């Protein structure tokens, strides 16, 4: 654990929370806007640099508050321009944040938890087990750190980060309040001013929380589908046993209905060789999604050691894509970025102190397999 200072961290406070904070210390509410602009637009963490705030208030703030992002452990830049930060959070674990430039778009992929308890079979984050939920300051802190590294610019002018996807480590809907607060800050003009269409939450399918989401926010939604039937999906994404496909797609449709007609669900489908990449899977998917307006994003599997899965051939991916396209779907294939710095989807491992001891179990099972393999050698 990293020692805490007992001061209020202003980094993760939404505008109403910041106003409440200033109220509570007997100051005017408009201070909230001033201080938020310093923090988020200009990347400032030193109260003395907030020059439109009186010296007396700056001194008061220094005594009781702080602006503290997660500690940056490393920053790597890939040959393709992708950047990856490893940051240490209060629990002592490390999580990863990835920036992917693509034409006029700059997408930041943000983590919500240190590790993940949901244990999807093809995900290296899941294999690490779960350690902790990130605080709102640690979630928005990743945007703050990335934004600062490009030189902060006011939210009203062109910016490096045009899109944020909650597709880093962790299941965002299982860290609900903190993720909602951070996403409000991403969209707020006093924060990062990113349009609600360009902030996307990705979920493996925590149905009750998808319904809850609609009551709090109107960000874009991505569903990690990965299989066109319950039998296979339950093997790949264990939470499917609790919230099977029919229930899941109904909740996604309900959420999308609250957003209005022009917004569509993104369906993510990680393609695993000889597991979910057959033409029959594509046909099943066409049938499954026929009542759910969506665009489909195929993600070729990104390998990691001992995963037991392989990436399908380009031909298999193209054939799968074409079948879905012929049925009228808008289908993109995600290009793998930042592989040289291990920044691709599913390669984010950080350094998680597993509390579920899954990691040990996982390593033990790998060892068991190696022992069996060694025993099978002639
Ligand atoms: N927990 C959330 C968000 C984080 S995972 C979710 O599951 O949606 C972000 C995306 O990367 C998900 O669609 C996930 O299934 C995918 N992914 C995980 N491991 C992967 C791997 N090894 N290769 C390709 N995609 C992977
Ligand atoms: Fe967790 Fe998402 Fe990985 Fe599944 S794919 S283990 S939900 S991070």
Short mmCIF file of C-alpha atoms and ligand atoms in Angstrom, two decimals:
data_model
loop_
_atom_site.label_atom_id
_atom_site.label_comp_id
_atom_site.label_asym_id
_atom_site.label_seq_id
_atom_site.Cartn_x
_atom_site.Cartn_y
_atom_site.Cartn_z
CA UNK A 1 0.00 0.00 0.00
CA UNK A 2 1.11 3.54 -0.75
CA UNK A 3 0.80 5.85 2.27
CA UNK A 4 -2.07 8.34 2.05
CA UNK A 5 -1.74 11.94 3.15
CA UNK A 6 -5.20 12.38 4.66
CA UNK A 7 -5.74 15.37 2.35
CA UNK A 8 -8.70 15.58 -0.04
CA UNK A 9 -7.56 14.67 -3.55
CA UNK A 10 -9.22 17.18 -5.89
CA UNK A 11 -8.22 15.31 -9.07
CA UNK A 12 -11.18 12.90 -9.05
CA UNK A 13 -13.91 15.35 -7.99
CA UNK A 14 -16.70 16.07 -10.47
CA UNK A 15 -17.98 19.64 -10.74
CA UNK A 16 -20.83 19.17 -8.20
CA UNK A 17 -18.42 17.42 -5.82
CA UNK A 18 -15.87 20.19 -6.21
CA UNK A 19 -18.54 22.82 -5.50
CA UNK A 20 -19.56 20.89 -2.41
CA UNK A 21 -15.94 20.81 -1.31
CA UNK A 22 -15.58 24.60 -1.61
CA UNK A 23 -18.91 25.06 0.17
CA UNK A 24 -17.70 22.86 2.99
CA UNK A 25 -14.62 25.01 3.57
CA UNK A 26 -16.62 28.25 3.49
CA UNK A 27 -15.51 29.35 0.01
CA UNK A 28 -17.49 30.49 -3.02
CA UNK A 29 -18.65 27.78 -5.42
CA UNK A 30 -17.16 29.47 -8.51
CA UNK A 31 -13.75 28.45 -7.18
CA UNK A 32 -14.63 24.94 -8.34
CA UNK A 33 -14.50 25.95 -12.01
CA UNK A 34 -11.26 27.89 -11.56
CA UNK A 35 -9.47 25.05 -9.84
CA UNK A 36 -10.84 22.39 -12.23
CA UNK A 37 -9.50 24.31 -15.23
CA UNK A 38 -6.06 24.49 -13.64
CA UNK A 39 -6.08 20.79 -12.92
CA UNK A 40 -7.56 19.36 -16.10
CA UNK A 41 -6.89 21.95 -18.81
CA UNK A 42 -3.42 22.94 -17.69
CA UNK A 43 -2.30 19.80 -15.86
CA UNK A 44 -1.37 21.77 -12.73
CA UNK A 45 -0.91 19.97 -9.41
CA UNK A 46 0.72 22.83 -7.48
CA UNK A 47 -1.74 25.23 -5.84
CA UNK A 48 0.85 28.02 -6.00
CA UNK A 49 0.65 27.92 -9.80
CA UNK A 50 -3.09 28.73 -9.67
CA UNK A 51 -2.56 32.45 -10.11
CA UNK A 52 -6.20 33.56 -10.19
CA UNK A 53 -6.71 32.08 -6.72
CA UNK A 54 -5.84 34.35 -3.78
CA UNK A 55 -2.70 33.60 -1.78
CA UNK A 56 -4.80 33.01 1.35
CA UNK A 57 -6.97 30.40 -0.39
CA UNK A 58 -3.94 28.74 -1.97
CA UNK A 59 -2.40 28.36 1.49
CA UNK A 60 -5.65 26.98 2.84
CA UNK A 61 -5.86 24.48 -0.03
CA UNK A 62 -2.26 23.39 0.46
CA UNK A 63 -3.05 22.52 4.07
CA UNK A 64 -6.12 20.38 3.39
CA UNK A 65 -6.09 19.28 -0.24
CA UNK A 66 -3.88 17.88 -2.97
CA UNK A 67 -3.93 17.07 -6.68
CA UNK A 68 -2.46 13.61 -6.88
CA UNK A 69 -2.41 11.38 -9.93
CA UNK A 70 -1.14 7.80 -9.94
CA UNK A 71 2.64 7.50 -9.98
CA UNK A 72 4.09 7.03 -13.48
CA UNK A 73 6.39 4.01 -13.40
CA UNK A 74 7.24 4.04 -17.12
CA UNK A 75 6.27 5.59 -20.44
CA UNK A 76 7.07 3.77 -23.69
CA UNK A 77 6.58 4.95 -27.26
CA UNK A 78 6.09 2.37 -30.00
CA UNK A 79 7.51 2.69 -33.50
CA UNK A 80 3.91 3.22 -34.71
CA UNK A 81 3.34 6.17 -32.34
CA UNK A 82 1.36 4.19 -29.77
CA UNK A 83 2.29 5.13 -26.20
CA UNK A 84 1.97 3.09 -23.07
CA UNK A 85 2.16 4.25 -19.47
CA UNK A 86 2.49 1.92 -16.51
CA UNK A 87 1.15 3.67 -13.41
CA UNK A 88 1.14 2.57 -9.78
CA UNK A 89 -2.12 2.96 -7.89
CA UNK A 90 -2.72 3.27 -4.13
CA UNK A 91 -3.08 -0.47 -3.60
CA UNK A 92 0.51 -0.87 -4.83
CA UNK A 93 -0.49 -2.66 -8.06
CA UNK A 94 0.38 -1.27 -11.46
CA UNK A 95 -2.06 -0.72 -14.32
CA UNK A 96 -1.57 0.32 -17.93
CA UNK A 97 -2.87 3.12 -20.11
CA UNK A 98 -2.42 3.15 -23.88
CA UNK A 99 -2.64 6.00 -26.40
CA UNK A 100 -3.31 5.08 -30.03
CA UNK A 101 -2.98 7.81 -32.68
CA UNK A 102 -4.81 7.10 -35.93
CA UNK A 103 -5.19 9.90 -38.47
CA UNK A 104 -7.04 12.78 -36.82
CA UNK A 105 -8.09 10.57 -33.96
CA UNK A 106 -6.18 9.99 -30.75
CA UNK A 107 -7.72 7.26 -28.60
CA UNK A 108 -6.78 6.73 -24.98
CA UNK A 109 -7.45 3.27 -23.58
CA UNK A 110 -7.99 3.58 -19.82
CA UNK A 111 -7.92 0.95 -17.03
CA UNK A 112 -10.62 0.73 -14.36
CA UNK A 113 -9.30 -2.00 -12.04
CA UNK A 114 -5.97 -3.52 -11.03
CA UNK A 115 -6.53 -6.96 -12.52
CA UNK A 116 -9.98 -8.38 -13.15
CA UNK A 117 -12.05 -10.97 -11.32
CA UNK A 118 -13.99 -12.14 -14.38
CA UNK A 119 -11.34 -14.46 -15.76
CA UNK A 120 -12.15 -14.51 -19.47
CA UNK A 121 -10.14 -17.40 -20.84
CA UNK A 122 -8.21 -15.42 -23.50
CA UNK A 123 -7.40 -12.28 -21.49
CA UNK A 124 -4.05 -11.74 -19.80
CA UNK A 125 -5.54 -9.22 -17.36
CA UNK A 126 -8.03 -11.85 -16.23
CA UNK A 127 -5.22 -14.36 -15.75
CA UNK A 128 -3.66 -12.05 -13.17
CA UNK A 129 -6.65 -12.18 -10.86
CA UNK A 130 -8.10 -9.14 -9.12
CA UNK A 131 -6.46 -6.72 -6.75
CA UNK A 132 -8.41 -3.49 -6.41
CA UNK A 133 -10.79 -0.97 -7.84
CA UNK A 134 -9.16 2.24 -9.02
CA UNK A 135 -10.36 5.44 -7.36
CA UNK A 136 -12.02 8.11 -9.53
CA UNK A 137 -8.75 10.08 -9.25
CA UNK A 138 -6.80 7.06 -10.51
CA UNK A 139 -9.13 6.57 -13.48
CA UNK A 140 -9.22 10.23 -14.55
CA UNK A 141 -5.57 10.50 -13.50
CA UNK A 142 -4.65 8.35 -16.51
CA UNK A 143 -6.26 10.94 -18.83
CA UNK A 144 -4.57 13.73 -16.85
CA UNK A 145 -1.14 12.10 -17.21
CA UNK A 146 -1.56 11.39 -20.93
CA UNK A 147 -2.90 14.88 -21.61
CA UNK A 148 0.03 16.46 -19.78
CA UNK A 149 2.52 14.43 -21.76
CA UNK A 150 1.28 16.09 -24.96
CA UNK A 151 1.49 19.56 -23.39
CA UNK A 152 -1.83 20.63 -21.94
CA UNK A 153 -4.19 22.59 -24.09
CA UNK A 154 -7.52 24.15 -23.15
CA UNK A 155 -10.41 21.77 -23.85
CA UNK A 156 -11.80 24.13 -26.49
CA UNK A 157 -8.91 23.80 -28.93
CA UNK A 158 -7.68 20.80 -30.93
CA UNK A 159 -6.37 18.15 -28.65
CA UNK A 160 -4.29 15.03 -28.66
CA UNK A 161 -6.93 12.89 -26.96
CA UNK A 162 -10.13 12.87 -29.03
CA UNK A 163 -11.57 9.57 -27.77
CA UNK A 164 -11.47 7.57 -24.56
CA UNK A 165 -12.30 3.89 -24.35
CA UNK A 166 -12.67 2.06 -21.03
CA UNK A 167 -10.94 -0.96 -22.55
CA UNK A 168 -7.80 -1.18 -20.47
CA UNK A 169 -7.46 -3.48 -17.48
CA UNK A 170 -10.56 -4.41 -15.52
CA UNK A 171 -14.32 -4.55 -15.87
CA UNK A 172 -15.52 -0.94 -15.63
CA UNK A 173 -19.07 -1.84 -14.57
CA UNK A 174 -17.68 -3.56 -11.46
CA UNK A 175 -16.12 -0.26 -10.35
CA UNK A 176 -19.25 1.65 -11.12
CA UNK A 177 -19.24 4.88 -9.08
CA UNK A 178 -15.60 5.72 -9.70
CA UNK A 179 -15.81 5.00 -13.42
CA UNK A 180 -18.99 7.10 -13.76
CA UNK A 181 -17.37 10.04 -11.95
CA UNK A 182 -14.27 9.80 -14.14
CA UNK A 183 -16.33 9.58 -17.34
CA UNK A 184 -18.27 12.70 -16.30
CA UNK A 185 -14.94 14.48 -15.96
CA UNK A 186 -13.86 13.24 -19.41
CA UNK A 187 -16.98 14.84 -20.92
CA UNK A 188 -17.25 17.99 -18.76
CA UNK A 189 -15.99 21.21 -20.37
CA UNK A 190 -14.20 21.95 -17.12
CA UNK A 191 -12.55 18.54 -17.54
CA UNK A 192 -11.56 17.24 -20.97
CA UNK A 193 -14.61 18.27 -23.03
CA UNK A 194 -14.79 15.01 -24.99
CA UNK A 195 -18.14 14.34 -26.66
CA UNK A 196 -20.33 11.59 -25.20
CA UNK A 197 -20.10 9.74 -28.52
CA UNK A 198 -16.35 9.53 -28.13
CA UNK A 199 -16.30 8.14 -24.61
CA UNK A 200 -16.94 4.40 -24.72
CA UNK A 201 -17.46 1.93 -21.92
CA UNK A 202 -16.68 -1.68 -22.80
CA UNK A 203 -18.24 -4.47 -20.77
CA UNK A 204 -18.13 -8.22 -20.74
CA UNK A 205 -21.81 -8.16 -19.77
CA UNK A 206 -22.66 -7.25 -16.18
CA UNK A 207 -26.38 -6.99 -16.96
CA UNK A 208 -27.74 -5.22 -13.83
CA UNK A 209 -25.08 -2.56 -14.13
CA UNK A 210 -25.84 -1.94 -17.82
CA UNK A 211 -29.37 -1.06 -16.71
CA UNK A 212 -27.98 1.12 -13.91
CA UNK A 213 -25.66 2.90 -16.36
CA UNK A 214 -28.56 4.46 -18.24
CA UNK A 215 -29.66 6.25 -15.07
CA UNK A 216 -26.32 8.00 -14.69
CA UNK A 217 -24.67 8.71 -18.03
CA UNK A 218 -25.05 8.55 -21.82
CA UNK A 219 -21.66 7.37 -23.04
CA UNK A 220 -21.25 4.94 -25.95
CA UNK A 221 -21.42 1.25 -25.15
CA UNK A 222 -19.29 -1.62 -26.42
CA UNK A 223 -20.20 -5.22 -25.67
CA UNK A 224 -17.51 -7.87 -25.56
CA UNK A 225 -19.43 -10.69 -27.23
CA UNK A 226 -16.76 -13.15 -28.43
CA UNK A 227 -19.18 -16.03 -29.08
CA UNK A 228 -22.54 -16.41 -30.84
CA UNK A 229 -24.08 -18.95 -28.45
CA UNK A 230 -24.33 -19.48 -24.70
CA UNK A 231 -22.40 -22.72 -24.62
CA UNK A 232 -19.26 -21.27 -26.17
CA UNK A 233 -19.62 -17.86 -24.54
CA UNK A 234 -19.82 -19.41 -21.08
CA UNK A 235 -16.49 -21.12 -21.72
CA UNK A 236 -14.78 -17.94 -22.92
CA UNK A 237 -16.51 -15.33 -20.76
CA UNK A 238 -17.55 -17.04 -17.50
CA UNK A 239 -19.90 -14.24 -16.42
CA UNK A 240 -22.14 -15.45 -19.26
CA UNK A 241 -23.27 -18.29 -16.98
CA UNK A 242 -24.85 -15.70 -14.72
CA UNK A 243 -26.11 -13.34 -17.43
CA UNK A 244 -26.71 -15.32 -20.63
CA UNK A 245 -26.97 -13.86 -24.12
CA UNK A 246 -30.71 -13.25 -24.36
CA UNK A 247 -30.72 -11.26 -21.13
CA UNK A 248 -27.52 -9.47 -22.09
CA UNK A 249 -28.66 -8.34 -25.53
CA UNK A 250 -31.98 -7.17 -24.10
CA UNK A 251 -30.17 -4.98 -21.57
CA UNK A 252 -27.89 -3.57 -24.31
CA UNK A 253 -30.92 -2.73 -26.45
CA UNK A 254 -32.57 -1.02 -23.47
CA UNK A 255 -29.44 1.05 -22.86
CA UNK A 256 -29.09 2.01 -26.52
CA UNK A 257 -32.78 2.99 -26.64
CA UNK A 258 -32.11 5.58 -23.93
CA UNK A 259 -29.36 7.12 -26.07
CA UNK A 260 -31.57 7.76 -29.09
CA UNK A 261 -31.68 6.56 -32.64
CA UNK A 262 -28.41 7.72 -34.06
CA UNK A 263 -26.18 5.81 -31.64
CA UNK A 264 -25.35 2.16 -32.18
CA UNK A 265 -23.88 -0.50 -29.98
CA UNK A 266 -20.36 -1.69 -30.77
CA UNK A 267 -19.98 -5.46 -30.61
CA UNK A 268 -16.42 -6.63 -29.98
CA UNK A 269 -15.44 -10.11 -31.03
CA UNK A 270 -11.96 -11.38 -30.22
CA UNK A 271 -11.14 -13.96 -32.87
CA UNK A 272 -9.59 -17.19 -31.63
CA UNK A 273 -8.29 -19.74 -34.11
CA UNK A 274 -10.47 -22.87 -34.36
CA UNK A 275 -12.53 -21.69 -31.37
CA UNK A 276 -14.93 -18.99 -32.59
CA UNK A 277 -13.73 -18.17 -36.12
CA UNK A 278 -15.68 -20.71 -38.21
CA UNK A 279 -18.15 -19.57 -40.89
CA UNK A 280 -20.89 -21.26 -38.85
CA UNK A 281 -20.09 -18.91 -35.96
CA UNK A 282 -20.49 -15.95 -38.32
CA UNK A 283 -23.87 -17.31 -39.48
CA UNK A 284 -24.98 -17.81 -35.88
CA UNK A 285 -23.90 -14.30 -35.05
CA UNK A 286 -25.95 -12.85 -37.92
CA UNK A 287 -29.01 -14.59 -36.51
CA UNK A 288 -28.22 -13.63 -32.91
CA UNK A 289 -27.77 -9.92 -33.63
CA UNK A 290 -30.60 -9.47 -36.11
CA UNK A 291 -32.71 -7.41 -33.67
CA UNK A 292 -29.82 -5.46 -32.18
CA UNK A 293 -28.61 -2.51 -34.28
CA UNK A 294 -24.84 -2.60 -33.99
CA UNK A 295 -21.48 -2.29 -35.66
CA UNK A 296 -19.03 -5.13 -35.23
CA UNK A 297 -15.37 -4.85 -34.38
CA UNK A 298 -13.35 -8.02 -34.93
CA UNK A 299 -10.23 -8.15 -32.73
CA UNK A 300 -7.64 -10.69 -33.87
CA UNK A 301 -6.41 -12.43 -30.71
CA UNK A 302 -3.24 -10.93 -29.28
CA UNK A 303 -1.12 -13.75 -27.93
CA UNK A 304 0.54 -13.84 -24.52
CA UNK A 305 2.61 -16.61 -22.92
CA UNK A 306 0.71 -19.78 -21.97
CA UNK A 307 -2.61 -18.48 -23.29
CA UNK A 308 -3.33 -21.70 -25.17
CA UNK A 309 -4.94 -19.70 -28.02
CA UNK A 310 -3.79 -18.62 -31.45
CA UNK A 311 -4.70 -15.83 -33.81
CA UNK A 312 -6.68 -16.99 -36.87
CA UNK A 313 -5.15 -16.53 -40.32
CA UNK A 314 -5.87 -13.28 -42.17
CA UNK A 315 -7.93 -15.32 -44.63
CA UNK A 316 -10.14 -16.73 -41.88
CA UNK A 317 -10.67 -13.24 -40.45
CA UNK A 318 -11.48 -11.81 -43.88
CA UNK A 319 -13.95 -14.61 -44.64
CA UNK A 320 -15.68 -14.04 -41.31
CA UNK A 321 -15.81 -10.29 -41.94
CA UNK A 322 -17.22 -10.72 -45.45
CA UNK A 323 -20.02 -12.99 -44.29
CA UNK A 324 -21.13 -10.45 -41.71
CA UNK A 325 -20.82 -7.63 -44.24
CA UNK A 326 -22.93 -9.51 -46.76
CA UNK A 327 -25.63 -9.69 -44.09
CA UNK A 328 -25.54 -5.89 -43.91
CA UNK A 329 -23.34 -5.30 -40.86
CA UNK A 330 -20.70 -2.60 -40.63
CA UNK A 331 -17.63 -4.67 -39.70
CA UNK A 332 -14.15 -3.42 -38.93
CA UNK A 333 -11.09 -5.46 -38.09
CA UNK A 334 -9.00 -3.88 -35.36
CA UNK A 335 -5.42 -3.42 -36.45
CA UNK A 336 -2.96 -4.41 -33.80
CA UNK A 337 -1.04 -1.44 -32.50
CA UNK A 338 1.90 -1.03 -30.18
CA UNK A 339 2.80 -4.71 -30.16
CA UNK A 340 6.50 -3.91 -29.74
CA UNK A 341 5.71 -2.33 -26.35
CA UNK A 342 3.09 -4.96 -25.33
CA UNK A 343 0.32 -2.38 -25.61
CA UNK A 344 -2.15 -4.36 -27.70
CA UNK A 345 -5.61 -5.39 -26.46
CA UNK A 346 -5.40 -8.17 -23.94
CA UNK A 347 -1.66 -7.75 -23.50
CA UNK A 348 -2.07 -5.32 -20.64
CA UNK A 349 -0.77 -6.96 -17.54
CA UNK A 350 0.54 -4.17 -15.29
CA UNK A 351 1.71 -5.78 -12.13
CA UNK A 352 -1.18 -6.99 -10.07
CA UNK A 353 -0.90 -8.33 -6.57
CA UNK A 354 -3.60 -10.93 -6.94
CA UNK A 355 -5.91 -11.18 -3.99
CA UNK A 356 -7.85 -14.10 -5.36
CA UNK A 357 -4.71 -16.23 -5.64
CA UNK A 358 -5.80 -16.98 -9.19
CA UNK A 359 -2.36 -16.16 -10.45
CA UNK A 360 -0.86 -18.87 -8.29
CA UNK A 361 -3.52 -21.29 -9.42
CA UNK A 362 -2.88 -20.28 -13.03
CA UNK A 363 0.86 -20.76 -12.67
CA UNK A 364 0.28 -24.06 -10.92
CA UNK A 365 -1.90 -25.22 -13.81
CA UNK A 366 0.76 -24.15 -16.31
CA UNK A 367 3.33 -26.07 -14.32
CA UNK A 368 1.04 -29.09 -14.24
CA UNK A 369 0.72 -28.92 -18.03
CA UNK A 370 4.49 -28.57 -18.43
CA UNK A 371 5.04 -31.54 -16.15
CA UNK A 372 2.54 -33.59 -18.15
CA UNK A 373 4.18 -32.50 -21.40
CA UNK A 374 7.61 -33.36 -20.06
CA UNK A 375 6.30 -36.73 -18.90
CA UNK A 376 4.87 -37.37 -22.35
CA UNK A 377 8.28 -36.81 -24.02
CA UNK A 378 9.79 -40.03 -25.39
N1 LIG B 1 -13.49 -5.77 -19.18
C1 LIG B 1 -13.97 -5.08 -20.28
C2 LIG B 1 -13.01 -4.04 -20.85
C3 LIG B 1 -11.56 -4.42 -20.93
S1 LIG B 1 -11.09 -5.66 -22.07
C4 LIG B 1 -14.41 -6.04 -21.37
O1 LIG B 1 -14.12 -7.22 -21.27
O2 LIG B 1 -15.08 -5.58 -22.29
C5 LIG B 1 -11.07 -4.81 -23.63
C6 LIG B 1 -11.29 -5.72 -24.84
O3 LIG B 1 -10.10 -6.48 -25.14
C7 LIG B 1 -12.40 -6.71 -24.61
O4 LIG B 1 -13.25 -6.79 -25.72
C8 LIG B 1 -11.61 -7.98 -24.41
O5 LIG B 1 -12.38 -9.09 -24.63
C9 LIG B 1 -10.49 -7.82 -25.39
N2 LIG B 1 -9.39 -8.75 -25.16
C10 LIG B 1 -9.00 -9.28 -23.98
N3 LIG B 1 -7.93 -10.09 -24.17
C11 LIG B 1 -7.64 -10.06 -25.48
C12 LIG B 1 -6.62 -10.69 -26.27
N4 LIG B 1 -5.69 -11.46 -25.74
N5 LIG B 1 -6.61 -10.42 -27.59
C13 LIG B 1 -7.52 -9.60 -28.14
N6 LIG B 1 -8.49 -8.98 -27.44
C14 LIG B 1 -8.55 -9.21 -26.12
FE1 LIG B 2 -11.87 -8.82 -17.32
FE2 LIG B 2 -12.48 -7.79 -19.73
FE3 LIG B 2 -10.30 -9.35 -19.40
FE4 LIG B 2 -12.75 -10.43 -19.25
S1 LIG B 2 -11.80 -9.46 -21.06
S2 LIG B 2 -11.03 -10.83 -17.84
S3 LIG B 2 -13.89 -8.79 -18.27
S4 LIG B 2 -10.64 -7.34 -18.49
#
